[in-house]
């Protein structure tokens, strides 16, 4: 039997590629850049598996271009780039990489909190410019973090990890939940409170966004939302850019409606909203939330394990459309039995 062919749309850590090379013909985009749409579609024509990026749209046109496809593995936890319903209609399994980048992304959110609170990037720019004349009592005064109120928008895996990291700073923690479900870990560990979105806006000193991008969360933060925040508040986004209406954010930062913003993601990546780059109270990072050696390696091996399972016709570990492998009760029963055998 000839080996299946897997296309990886951009070089990922070798640990994942090596696992796949044992059983498949692996082709990696040779260019260190995102493929054009036409290049992507041409590259997947004869592939049984594709590992792709959050920058690629995985939709009906993509699936049409890959008629032999047995599985698509996203090299990302966020999957707003995938039309999961379309994949399911075609019985093509799709997977993402949850869990392995939780701490890295949560730590990145903290980097942005401290950078905005203490004006780190702005101060760094002044040092490098040669303009600093020596210590001064009123220079670069920022805000303290200890004892302040942290607002978590979307208390899933990453939001929970981020909030738990606040323990060293004795923060009061508020969170919102789109499902209305309470987060027992946050409530038990931090006495965190589930609050309506408007309460979080009004009371938080630091807001950190960890919700996926959905039709409900697109532009969740617009001029009206910024208007309800404290004038001293900072907002941090390591989730998806379009959760913030970026033009409104620029206006809010310019006019002192809020104090600062730390952004790892943007509404129209790789572009930034006009005016954003000129604002000293914005800290901007090039979407590096998961960019640690540990996370990027684990993402590669998880994506590879997912791909190997899908090529074998099996359900991948972190599947986005598990129903195509059979009714849910079957899996529930199976995991019950596994649990029972272990006990
Ligand atoms: C990165 O943004 C990811 O979703 O993994
Ligand atoms: C999902 O996006 C998560 O919080 O891991």
mmCIF file of C-alpha atoms in Angstrom, residues 102-114 145 150-169 171 173-174 186 190 206-210 236-238:
data_model
loop_
_atom_site.group_PDB
_atom_site.id
_atom_site.type_symbol
_atom_site.label_atom_id
_atom_site.label_comp_id
_atom_site.label_asym_id
_atom_site.label_seq_id
_atom_site.Cartn_x
_atom_site.Cartn_y
_atom_site.Cartn_z
ATOM 1 C CA UNK A 102 -2.977 27.039 28.111
ATOM 2 C CA UNK A 103 -0.143 28.183 30.405
ATOM 3 C CA UNK A 104 1.809 29.844 27.613
ATOM 4 C CA UNK A 105 -1.193 31.955 26.607
ATOM 5 C CA UNK A 106 -2.107 32.752 30.215
ATOM 6 C CA UNK A 107 1.491 33.845 30.865
ATOM 7 C CA UNK A 108 1.384 36.019 27.757
ATOM 8 C CA UNK A 109 -1.741 37.718 29.086
ATOM 9 C CA UNK A 110 0.160 38.480 32.304
ATOM 10 C CA UNK A 111 3.085 39.856 30.325
ATOM 11 C CA UNK A 112 0.617 42.252 28.716
ATOM 12 C CA UNK A 113 -0.987 43.176 32.047
ATOM 13 C CA UNK A 114 2.366 44.140 33.537
ATOM 14 C CA UNK A 145 -1.559 45.378 40.260
ATOM 15 C CA UNK A 150 -9.272 41.287 37.565
ATOM 16 C CA UNK A 151 -12.076 40.648 35.090
ATOM 17 C CA UNK A 152 -11.907 37.430 33.078
ATOM 18 C CA UNK A 153 -14.078 37.367 29.959
ATOM 19 C CA UNK A 154 -14.460 33.693 29.123
ATOM 20 C CA UNK A 155 -13.371 31.456 31.996
ATOM 21 C CA UNK A 156 -12.465 28.357 29.967
ATOM 22 C CA UNK A 157 -9.117 26.587 30.188
ATOM 23 C CA UNK A 158 -6.962 29.623 29.434
ATOM 24 C CA UNK A 159 -9.113 32.118 31.341
ATOM 25 C CA UNK A 160 -9.055 29.853 34.390
ATOM 26 C CA UNK A 161 -5.276 29.378 34.254
ATOM 27 C CA UNK A 162 -4.787 33.129 33.828
ATOM 28 C CA UNK A 163 -7.017 33.905 36.810
ATOM 29 C CA UNK A 164 -5.302 31.310 39.019
ATOM 30 C CA UNK A 165 -1.974 33.025 38.331
ATOM 31 C CA UNK A 166 -3.360 36.147 40.083
ATOM 32 C CA UNK A 167 -2.971 34.441 43.462
ATOM 33 C CA UNK A 168 0.400 36.061 44.081
ATOM 34 C CA UNK A 169 -1.230 39.458 43.691
ATOM 35 C CA UNK A 171 -6.651 40.174 43.319
ATOM 36 C CA UNK A 173 -11.557 38.146 40.473
ATOM 37 C CA UNK A 174 -14.762 38.551 38.485
ATOM 38 C CA UNK A 186 -12.257 29.815 40.326
ATOM 39 C CA UNK A 190 -10.157 32.544 44.451
ATOM 40 C CA UNK A 206 -7.730 44.801 34.401
ATOM 41 C CA UNK A 207 -9.828 42.907 31.863
ATOM 42 C CA UNK A 208 -8.395 39.845 30.129
ATOM 43 C CA UNK A 209 -10.183 38.334 27.140
ATOM 44 C CA UNK A 210 -10.200 34.530 26.785
ATOM 45 C CA UNK A 236 -5.679 42.697 27.446
ATOM 46 C CA UNK A 237 -6.518 40.425 24.508
ATOM 47 C CA UNK A 238 -4.745 37.137 23.827
#
